[in-house]
């Protein structure tokens, strides 16, 4: 991408040879650990208690997939009208082409949506899988208690599977490191709130994909360096898009790989993504763990249940958080990204749309799509029409 | 000043030239497999000071002939409000897509809905069904209006609906009643889209399907709202583009 002002190619933020290929970067990270003999556990969701896993010296690997290629294979077993994220993840597994799955010695799964839940039953036939029963009415007082119990159970599962142990001290240290990591990530995202933004969606993705599985200790120095680089960009007057590019907040289902077609269409239509609000973007780095409570597992349970996923009901926190993001990132429009057959995000879109148009007076568009390229023309028309309506 | 608008749809290309906001020239042709040559042919016949391209093929034509572009949503909204200034809702059903648009009082687009990527609920659907039933597409609506009852067609998908129709014919159902049922299934889609963007007031109906009298009657009945059809409903997008070219 070019900067208007300097008309010079911007040096990629991470500049480590993996720019634009976050999955490869993470794979490289995991290989490093594998060589050291560290165990790897596959996870599927933002609710996975990463700090617990890390406190045992185990490395988490996200198995959510974003490629259309394995979908055909998946459809030999799964119905065609299922969320492409689920089909893609499962297709990779039965094709035996997912290096992340191959490296994972066990799987931690969460009962989020029905499609994933039923897929986990199929996965458990192939690999040792622990399914965490996720409470879905987070405002009930029992919810946090139950989630804490579930985290304790997963702890036992990990201890037995990997012959590792942890302690309250180790978990507390991991929580503190994550707080620091998440605060730095929030700071990095903030560079997109500047008008025009000094960080691109691709770079935010690149950093987020690596930061998610990394421990605080590993990633904090990297993030600090990135912040220095971003400060330099501010000084040098480097930015993305044009000063009058339409600022877009994209909320909804996780976006990655082939689904990033939406971001590309947004850019081609004269927009710039300033806030990717999903589990592959900013969502998992928000919030904070309470420190020094004496019960780090409870602190963990509390913070994780605050992730505003559409599988929760009522998911009022999503709208509250969205308001905070809108205030901060000052988008001109909001796009809700819904993967085909994701009923919870799809139904919730009605509330999100009303919230955005009535309370923030911003134009709103829901996009329902999958990983194929067949609807790019249609997406272009919708997104351009949305921009025209500003 | 002479302003032109060219609407490159999936089935047809329309060209409109206006002077002082009045249409002075209009022409239509098939999009075919070579929209660039088709557009070139149309453009040869006119002269203009300003032009805008719209429709599904706008990016291609815009870059080939170095023209600015706007979406068909904005073009239809502009064209419809020029013909019926009091309307705030537009329904456009063309060859391969359909859309419902609501407008602010200023004429700006407020909300819009478009059909999914398949042909269900579009002109193409009606065309295929007319053929299956042996009707001429131009008489399809009139014939459907002759039916007293309608047969319920449950499939929205063009392929499935076609086999449903074939089995209804085999059962000996009246073909006008089947035709009415098919119109009803397009109406159900269209009303769903309209209700998502606006709840009251007149509706401007544009696109080729607006020429179908059965569609207009059934829409008005079902929604209890007035349906306004411009003289040349297929030209509204190109007309809107021409108006916007001059603004
Ligand atoms: S969107 Fe929901 S189900 Fe998907 S990863 Fe995020 S929290 Fe988990
Ligand atoms: S996008 Fe929706 S349907 Fe797909 S895995 Fe996530 S919650 Fe489930």
XYZ file of C-alpha atoms and ligand atoms in Angstrom:
653
model
C 0.000 0.000 0.000
C 1.122 3.530 -0.791
C 1.116 6.557 1.345
C -0.398 9.511 -0.456
C 1.847 12.057 1.064
C 5.283 10.571 0.726
C 4.340 8.479 -2.314
C 6.908 6.019 -1.073
C 6.385 2.374 -0.347
C 5.831 2.089 3.394
C 8.182 -0.313 5.149
C 5.983 -3.125 6.523
C 5.533 -2.832 10.257
C 6.890 -6.215 11.279
C 9.241 -6.498 8.294
C 10.251 -10.072 9.094
C 9.608 -11.642 5.704
C 6.144 -12.855 6.700
C 4.197 -9.664 6.035
C 0.709 -10.391 4.780
C 1.103 -14.040 5.725
C 0.231 -14.154 9.409
C -0.444 -17.901 9.388
C 3.068 -18.673 8.178
C 4.523 -16.427 10.831
C 2.613 -18.231 13.563
C 3.647 -21.580 12.126
C 7.245 -20.492 12.336
C 6.660 -19.477 15.950
C 5.163 -22.882 16.750
C 7.992 -24.730 15.017
C 10.425 -22.880 17.235
C 8.631 -24.193 20.300
C 8.240 -27.663 18.887
C 11.983 -27.901 18.373
C 12.512 -26.991 22.004
C 10.201 -29.850 22.907
C 7.318 -27.729 24.165
C 3.897 -29.366 23.969
C 1.306 -27.754 21.700
C -2.440 -27.720 22.250
C -4.984 -26.727 19.617
C -7.669 -24.158 20.499
C -10.711 -22.937 18.594
C -11.934 -19.837 20.218
C -11.361 -16.546 21.991
C -12.698 -18.150 25.183
C -9.802 -20.623 25.494
C -7.931 -19.789 28.738
C -4.613 -19.089 27.092
C -2.859 -17.907 30.270
C -3.581 -21.192 32.028
C -2.111 -23.099 29.074
C 0.947 -20.850 28.981
C 1.507 -21.087 32.725
C 2.149 -24.806 32.178
C 4.708 -24.167 29.460
C 2.260 -25.401 26.813
C 1.837 -23.469 23.565
C -1.672 -22.759 22.197
C -2.304 -22.992 18.435
C -5.467 -21.539 16.947
C -7.132 -24.001 14.581
C -9.822 -21.762 13.095
C -9.345 -21.829 9.335
C -10.006 -19.222 6.670
C -9.273 -20.963 3.385
C -11.844 -22.052 0.829
C -9.653 -24.912 -0.430
C -10.527 -27.632 2.111
C -14.270 -26.862 2.051
C -14.979 -29.340 -0.705
C -13.407 -32.115 1.337
C -15.343 -31.035 4.423
C -18.618 -31.229 2.533
C -18.170 -34.963 2.070
C -19.030 -35.184 5.771
C -20.560 -31.860 6.841
C -23.639 -30.229 5.312
C -22.954 -27.598 2.658
C -25.020 -24.932 4.382
C -22.759 -24.696 7.393
C -20.485 -21.833 8.411
C -17.383 -21.804 6.148
C -15.107 -21.342 9.158
C -16.253 -24.680 10.537
C -16.110 -26.398 7.155
C -12.661 -25.031 6.423
C -11.299 -26.048 9.828
C -12.719 -29.532 9.544
C -11.752 -29.936 5.882
C -8.118 -29.290 6.740
C -8.313 -32.000 9.374
C -9.768 -34.723 7.184
C -7.503 -33.798 4.308
C -4.614 -33.980 6.734
C -3.321 -30.667 5.394
C -3.423 -28.509 8.533
C 0.070 -28.175 10.007
C -1.396 -26.551 13.116
C -3.637 -29.524 13.758
C -0.815 -31.951 13.023
C 1.377 -30.243 15.617
C -1.328 -30.153 18.261
C -1.115 -33.020 20.686
C -4.573 -32.404 22.137
C -7.489 -30.056 21.545
C -9.340 -27.659 23.795
C -12.796 -26.823 22.504
C -15.634 -24.665 23.806
C -19.380 -25.069 23.391
C -19.921 -21.831 21.491
C -22.122 -22.364 18.427
C -23.932 -25.562 17.472
C -21.909 -26.181 14.340
C -18.602 -26.098 16.191
C -19.975 -28.178 19.034
C -20.967 -30.976 16.706
C -17.698 -30.713 14.778
C -15.809 -31.241 18.040
C -17.509 -34.619 18.395
C -16.016 -35.590 15.057
C -12.608 -34.201 15.966
C -12.575 -36.096 19.238
C -12.550 -39.306 17.198
C -9.199 -38.264 15.758
C -7.492 -36.520 18.637
C -7.850 -36.210 22.382
C -10.304 -33.343 22.857
C -11.555 -31.580 25.961
C -14.816 -29.729 25.437
C -15.350 -26.880 27.892
C -18.991 -26.216 28.668
C -19.230 -22.469 28.119
C -21.985 -20.684 30.056
C -24.052 -18.669 27.587
C -25.970 -16.351 29.876
C -22.959 -14.441 31.200
C -24.954 -12.067 33.409
C -26.103 -14.845 35.724
C -24.002 -15.114 38.878
C -23.476 -18.833 38.392
C -21.885 -18.217 35.025
C -18.487 -17.103 36.309
C -18.460 -19.809 38.974
C -19.235 -22.484 36.392
C -16.637 -21.168 34.009
C -14.085 -21.220 36.786
C -14.928 -24.865 37.443
C -14.496 -25.584 33.760
C -11.083 -23.918 33.735
C -10.069 -26.087 36.695
C -11.196 -29.144 34.782
C -9.228 -28.178 31.727
C -6.246 -27.662 34.011
C -6.585 -31.247 35.163
C -6.934 -32.424 31.558
C -3.757 -30.616 30.565
C -1.860 -31.850 33.613
C -2.771 -35.419 32.824
C -2.268 -35.215 29.074
C 1.045 -33.402 29.156
C 2.355 -34.334 32.563
C 2.812 -30.676 33.413
C 1.740 -28.648 36.394
C 0.989 -25.076 37.295
C 0.393 -22.991 40.403
C -1.521 -19.884 41.406
C 1.762 -17.942 41.286
C 2.524 -19.077 37.750
C -1.005 -18.265 36.603
C -0.883 -14.865 38.296
C 2.389 -14.122 36.475
C 0.828 -15.149 33.167
C -2.200 -12.918 33.794
C 0.008 -9.944 34.566
C 2.069 -10.548 31.449
C -1.113 -10.798 29.381
C -2.433 -7.564 30.841
C 0.731 -5.865 29.710
C 0.585 -7.559 26.291
C -3.059 -6.609 25.806
C -2.443 -3.023 26.876
C 0.336 -2.747 24.305
C -1.893 -4.299 21.646
C -4.587 -1.761 22.427
C -1.989 0.938 22.083
C -0.969 -0.425 18.670
C -4.585 -0.492 17.488
C -4.909 3.099 18.637
C -2.646 4.173 15.796
C -5.591 3.393 13.530
C -7.710 5.910 15.401
C -5.481 8.701 14.119
C -6.926 10.477 11.080
C -5.681 9.233 8.627
C -4.547 5.935 10.212
C -0.834 5.138 10.461
C -1.379 1.376 10.619
C -3.140 -0.782 8.005
C -5.631 -3.587 8.609
C -3.101 -6.045 7.250
C -0.543 -4.967 9.820
C -3.060 -5.117 12.649
C -3.820 -8.668 11.542
C -0.179 -9.583 11.266
C 0.483 -8.451 14.813
C -2.736 -9.880 16.267
C -2.202 -13.366 14.816
C 1.229 -13.614 16.404
C 0.379 -11.895 19.666
C -2.587 -14.140 20.417
C -0.670 -17.389 21.109
C 2.502 -15.674 22.360
C 3.249 -15.222 26.023
C 3.578 -11.723 27.371
C 7.283 -12.304 28.027
C 7.890 -13.302 24.399
C 5.880 -10.643 22.666
C 6.191 -7.548 24.852
C 9.639 -6.545 23.526
C 8.386 -7.018 19.949
C 5.317 -4.890 20.581
C 7.379 -2.161 22.202
C 9.561 -2.018 19.114
C 6.515 -1.799 16.874
C 5.242 1.120 18.905
C 8.540 2.908 18.393
C 8.215 2.328 14.660
C 4.658 3.609 14.684
C 5.747 6.724 16.541
C 8.336 7.282 13.825
C 5.601 6.982 11.215
C 3.597 9.638 13.009
C 6.654 11.910 13.028
C 7.380 11.214 9.354
C 3.803 11.928 8.369
C 3.260 8.429 6.961
C -0.307 7.211 6.764
C -2.572 4.798 4.901
C -5.279 5.619 2.408
C -6.108 9.222 1.625
C -7.033 11.924 4.090
C -10.630 11.699 2.871
C -10.882 7.878 2.686
C -14.071 6.538 4.240
C -13.216 5.193 7.698
C -14.746 1.770 8.228
C -15.352 -0.213 11.407
C -15.879 -3.892 10.606
C -17.585 -5.934 13.321
C -18.923 -9.508 13.414
C -17.560 -12.979 12.693
C -13.812 -13.642 12.647
C -12.130 -12.610 9.380
C -8.949 -14.064 7.954
C -7.508 -15.581 4.768
C -10.066 -15.745 1.972
C -12.595 -13.760 4.008
C -10.289 -10.737 3.911
C -11.810 -10.184 0.453
C -14.146 -7.853 2.320
C -11.260 -5.663 3.452
C -9.901 -5.631 -0.085
C -13.255 -4.593 -1.531
C -13.514 -1.860 1.104
C -10.137 -0.511 0.002
C -10.945 -0.756 -3.707
C -14.101 1.214 -3.049
C -12.197 4.063 -1.433
C -12.471 3.025 2.201
C -9.960 2.274 4.905
C -10.462 -0.232 7.722
C -9.735 1.508 11.003
C -11.230 -0.960 13.461
C -11.396 -4.715 12.873
C -13.740 -5.717 15.720
C -13.688 -9.509 15.754
C -11.865 -12.421 17.341
C -9.141 -12.269 14.697
C -8.827 -8.515 15.206
C -9.124 -6.498 18.378
C -11.626 -8.478 20.417
C -9.385 -10.928 22.263
C -7.056 -8.132 23.411
C -9.715 -6.035 25.091
C -10.397 -5.889 28.803
C -8.091 -6.704 31.667
C -7.564 -9.438 34.276
C -7.924 -8.379 37.911
C -4.499 -8.742 39.485
C -3.480 -9.950 42.957
C -6.937 -11.217 43.828
C -5.576 -14.371 45.428
C -7.728 -16.379 43.017
C -6.223 -15.985 39.541
C -8.477 -18.666 38.033
C -11.555 -16.713 39.104
C -9.996 -13.548 37.662
C -9.430 -15.407 34.435
C -12.979 -16.780 34.346
C -14.361 -13.296 34.932
C -12.403 -11.636 32.119
C -12.987 -14.408 29.584
C -16.734 -14.368 30.085
C -16.691 -10.686 29.192
C -15.812 -11.448 25.566
C -18.918 -10.244 23.743
C -19.498 -13.132 21.339
C -22.895 -13.568 19.708
C -23.176 -17.042 21.246
C -23.921 -15.219 24.540
C -27.383 -14.041 25.440
C -28.175 -11.279 25.922
C -24.965 -10.014 24.403
C -25.418 -6.419 25.544
C -21.712 -5.996 26.075
C -21.175 -6.160 22.322
C -23.156 -2.969 21.853
C -21.451 -1.244 24.788
C -18.012 -2.161 23.478
C -19.032 -1.145 19.980
C -19.953 2.308 21.269
C -16.523 2.657 22.856
C -14.851 1.658 19.598
C -16.998 4.065 17.593
C -16.110 6.947 19.916
C -12.443 6.138 19.690
C -11.920 5.137 16.052
C -14.421 7.612 14.605
C -15.639 5.480 11.682
C -17.818 7.001 8.958
C -19.662 3.710 8.474
C -20.058 0.370 10.231
C -20.083 -2.953 8.376
C -21.304 -6.092 10.111
C -19.591 -9.136 8.664
C -21.638 -12.318 8.917
C -20.439 -15.676 7.697
C -23.064 -17.653 5.857
C -25.056 -19.907 8.206
C -23.742 -18.214 11.358
C -27.147 -17.758 12.907
C -26.104 -16.034 16.101
C -24.159 -13.214 14.443
C -26.778 -13.024 11.714
C -29.701 -12.564 14.093
C -27.724 -10.202 16.306
C -27.007 -8.021 13.284
C -30.480 -6.513 13.567
C -29.663 -5.138 17.016
C -26.220 -4.021 15.951
C -27.700 -2.182 12.960
C -30.294 -0.398 15.065
C -27.689 0.534 17.648
C -25.343 1.966 15.032
C -27.965 3.902 13.081
C -30.088 5.129 15.997
C -27.499 5.800 18.684
C -24.514 6.760 16.578
C -26.294 8.006 13.442
C -23.877 6.123 11.220
C -24.670 4.317 7.963
C -24.711 0.562 8.503
C -24.433 -2.448 6.235
C -24.707 -6.146 6.969
C -22.722 -8.396 4.669
C -23.466 -12.084 4.562
C -20.823 -14.045 2.721
C -18.560 -17.077 2.630
C -14.983 -17.756 1.511
C -15.729 -17.946 -2.236
C -15.085 -15.142 -4.714
C -18.462 -15.444 -6.436
C -20.010 -12.429 -4.760
C -17.187 -9.901 -5.082
C -19.136 -7.853 -7.664
C -22.161 -7.754 -5.393
C -20.061 -6.860 -2.368
C -18.558 -4.019 -4.371
C -21.957 -2.644 -5.257
C -23.163 -2.833 -1.661
C -20.076 -1.284 -0.178
C -19.859 1.475 -2.792
C -23.547 2.241 -2.272
C -22.936 2.413 1.472
C -20.106 4.881 0.922
C -22.288 6.933 -1.434
C -24.899 7.251 1.293
C -22.585 9.162 3.670
C -25.594 20.787 -21.370
C -26.085 17.227 -22.619
C -25.682 14.598 -19.935
C -25.703 10.865 -20.474
C -26.087 7.817 -18.265
C -25.257 4.263 -19.232
C -26.550 1.349 -17.159
C -24.717 -1.903 -17.828
C -26.935 -4.589 -16.347
C -26.433 -8.329 -16.368
C -28.981 -8.768 -19.176
C -29.331 -5.405 -20.942
C -27.510 -2.103 -21.367
C -29.519 1.124 -21.338
C -28.327 4.513 -22.478
C -30.120 7.788 -21.775
C -29.266 11.333 -22.857
C -30.901 14.296 -21.144
C -31.010 18.011 -21.735
C -32.384 20.267 -19.002
C -33.387 17.149 -17.037
C -35.583 15.846 -19.873
C -34.847 12.658 -21.748
C -33.970 13.487 -25.346
C -32.688 10.112 -26.406
C -32.724 6.574 -25.079
C -31.558 3.256 -26.396
C -31.317 -0.286 -25.167
C -29.402 -3.380 -26.214
C -28.478 -6.806 -24.858
C -25.404 -7.018 -22.677
C -24.352 -10.229 -24.446
C -20.992 -11.889 -23.884
C -19.176 -8.743 -24.995
C -20.499 -5.764 -23.046
C -17.612 -3.531 -24.145
C -18.461 -3.758 -27.863
C -22.162 -3.434 -27.081
C -21.526 -0.295 -25.066
C -19.230 1.077 -27.748
C -22.013 0.547 -30.293
C -24.475 2.489 -28.154
C -22.066 5.292 -27.338
C -21.282 5.832 -31.030
C -24.833 7.005 -31.610
C -24.651 9.961 -29.215
C -22.719 13.020 -28.190
C -22.608 14.357 -24.642
C -20.801 16.727 -22.321
C -20.807 14.517 -19.261
C -21.507 10.862 -18.614
C -21.736 8.420 -15.721
C -21.679 4.629 -15.895
C -23.702 2.506 -13.514
C -24.904 -1.071 -13.116
C -23.255 -4.386 -12.642
C -20.699 -3.792 -15.428
C -19.871 -0.206 -14.443
C -16.273 -0.887 -13.440
C -15.446 -2.571 -16.753
C -17.123 0.058 -18.928
C -15.902 2.879 -16.718
C -12.289 1.837 -17.111
C -12.549 1.028 -20.855
C -14.102 4.364 -21.755
C -12.593 6.395 -18.946
C -15.912 7.291 -17.314
C -16.721 7.945 -13.683
C -19.072 5.428 -12.092
C -21.781 5.239 -9.435
C -23.655 2.246 -8.077
C -27.023 1.216 -9.465
C -28.473 1.825 -6.004
C -27.750 5.529 -6.165
C -28.708 5.726 -9.853
C -32.090 4.070 -9.340
C -32.823 6.182 -6.298
C -32.025 9.376 -8.205
C -33.998 8.353 -11.291
C -37.040 7.214 -9.330
C -37.278 10.356 -7.246
C -37.011 12.479 -10.405
C -40.058 10.743 -11.863
C -42.048 10.593 -8.615
C -40.709 13.313 -6.294
C -42.907 12.333 -3.334
C -41.890 8.687 -3.170
C -39.355 7.550 -0.596
C -39.123 3.853 -1.454
C -37.853 2.188 -4.602
C -38.114 -1.439 -5.659
C -36.009 -2.494 -8.612
C -36.294 -5.967 -10.066
C -34.044 -6.508 -13.013
C -32.689 -9.435 -14.952
C -30.468 -10.914 -12.321
C -30.871 -8.898 -9.197
C -33.433 -7.139 -7.142
C -33.140 -4.369 -4.604
C -35.247 -2.280 -2.283
C -34.098 1.226 -1.378
C -35.441 3.779 1.067
C -34.609 7.460 0.718
C -34.177 10.455 2.978
C -36.252 13.527 2.121
C -33.125 14.958 0.508
C -33.151 12.065 -1.971
C -30.121 10.447 -0.396
C -30.109 6.694 0.080
C -31.104 5.770 3.623
C -31.148 1.991 3.593
C -30.994 -0.702 0.959
C -31.346 -4.439 0.571
C -30.195 -6.610 -2.316
C -30.949 -10.217 -3.208
C -28.347 -12.903 -2.667
C -26.120 -14.040 -5.428
C -28.698 -16.377 -6.996
C -31.471 -15.673 -9.501
C -34.348 -16.349 -7.084
C -36.818 -13.477 -7.043
C -35.504 -11.802 -10.206
C -36.547 -11.354 -13.812
C -34.491 -14.376 -14.795
C -36.583 -16.546 -12.470
C -39.834 -15.399 -14.094
C -38.368 -15.832 -17.558
C -37.331 -19.431 -16.947
C -40.671 -20.251 -15.360
C -42.633 -18.663 -18.223
C -40.708 -20.845 -20.623
C -41.350 -23.978 -18.597
C -45.077 -23.203 -18.680
C -45.031 -22.306 -22.379
C -45.936 -18.630 -21.900
C -44.440 -15.680 -23.689
C -42.643 -13.616 -21.042
C -44.543 -10.474 -22.110
C -47.893 -12.180 -21.439
C -46.811 -14.044 -18.322
C -48.279 -11.495 -15.917
C -51.559 -11.154 -17.799
C -52.032 -14.904 -17.912
C -51.310 -15.205 -14.205
C -53.960 -12.578 -13.495
C -56.553 -14.847 -15.117
C -56.126 -17.395 -12.336
C -58.677 -17.381 -9.535
C -56.543 -19.302 -7.088
C -52.855 -19.719 -6.865
C -50.831 -22.825 -6.364
C -48.292 -22.575 -3.612
C -44.723 -22.859 -4.872
C -42.437 -23.569 -1.964
C -39.024 -23.474 -3.637
C -37.307 -20.121 -4.009
C -34.398 -21.594 -5.887
C -34.801 -21.410 -9.672
C -33.649 -24.955 -10.252
C -35.866 -26.486 -7.585
C -38.839 -24.332 -8.512
C -38.557 -25.519 -12.077
C -38.829 -29.159 -11.063
C -41.682 -28.252 -8.725
C -43.481 -26.679 -11.679
C -42.840 -29.739 -13.827
C -44.381 -31.985 -11.191
C -47.379 -29.637 -10.792
C -47.953 -29.811 -14.550
C -47.788 -33.601 -14.326
C -50.444 -33.498 -11.598
C -52.692 -31.630 -14.010
C -52.666 -28.241 -12.263
C -53.937 -25.262 -14.234
C -51.025 -23.418 -15.794
C -52.379 -19.945 -15.040
C -52.692 -20.908 -11.388
C -49.123 -22.183 -11.349
C -48.083 -18.908 -12.985
C -49.816 -16.962 -10.259
C -48.095 -19.059 -7.608
C -44.748 -18.304 -9.188
C -45.491 -14.582 -9.186
C -46.431 -14.899 -5.564
C -43.081 -16.421 -4.697
C -41.254 -13.465 -6.268
C -43.609 -11.117 -4.418
C -42.802 -12.770 -1.095
C -39.105 -12.079 -1.632
C -39.732 -8.523 -2.754
C -42.048 -7.650 0.134
C -39.524 -9.058 2.593
C -36.888 -6.724 1.197
C -39.215 -3.726 1.135
C -40.353 -4.258 4.711
C -36.767 -4.303 5.863
C -36.106 -0.847 4.428
C -39.421 0.996 4.835
C -42.856 0.469 6.300
C -45.164 2.972 4.628
C -45.692 5.268 1.652
C -45.680 4.946 -2.113
C -43.244 2.621 -3.834
C -41.628 3.314 -7.183
C -41.244 0.042 -9.035
C -38.425 -0.025 -11.606
C -36.590 -2.542 -13.754
C -37.921 -4.836 -16.459
C -40.174 -6.797 -14.090
C -42.170 -3.629 -13.328
C -43.744 -4.035 -16.777
C -45.478 -7.161 -15.495
C -49.022 -6.135 -14.505
C -49.560 -9.128 -12.252
C -46.497 -8.201 -10.200
C -47.735 -4.634 -9.729
C -51.241 -5.704 -8.694
C -50.099 -8.370 -6.306
C -47.495 -6.089 -4.729
C -50.073 -3.379 -4.117
C -52.499 -5.914 -2.599
C -49.949 -7.588 -0.427
C -48.361 -4.406 0.929
C -51.438 -2.181 0.956
C -49.245 0.558 -0.524
C -49.443 2.410 -3.805
C -47.152 1.119 -6.524
C -45.941 3.699 -9.034
C -44.436 2.505 -12.296
C -42.505 4.953 -14.515
C -43.265 4.918 -18.259
C -40.058 3.158 -19.094
C -39.116 1.319 -15.893
C -35.969 -0.220 -17.378
C -34.491 3.184 -18.141
C -34.644 4.572 -14.605
C -31.085 3.568 -13.687
C -29.582 5.164 -16.802
C -31.803 8.213 -16.328
C -30.643 8.582 -12.721
C -27.025 8.276 -13.831
C -27.555 10.986 -16.462
C -29.102 13.303 -13.867
C -26.228 12.688 -11.467
C -23.720 13.310 -14.266
C -25.094 16.820 -14.521
C -25.106 17.508 -10.772
S -16.534 -15.276 17.473
Fe -17.242 -16.284 19.326
S -17.112 -18.459 18.857
Fe -15.833 -17.387 17.349
S -13.758 -17.322 18.228
Fe -14.787 -15.466 18.867
S -15.637 -15.927 20.844
Fe -15.180 -17.876 19.867
S -18.616 -17.659 12.678
Fe -20.512 -18.200 13.758
S -21.126 -20.211 12.964
Fe -18.984 -19.851 12.374
S -17.815 -20.814 14.006
Fe -18.040 -18.673 14.591
S -19.898 -18.573 15.867
Fe -19.886 -20.557 14.791
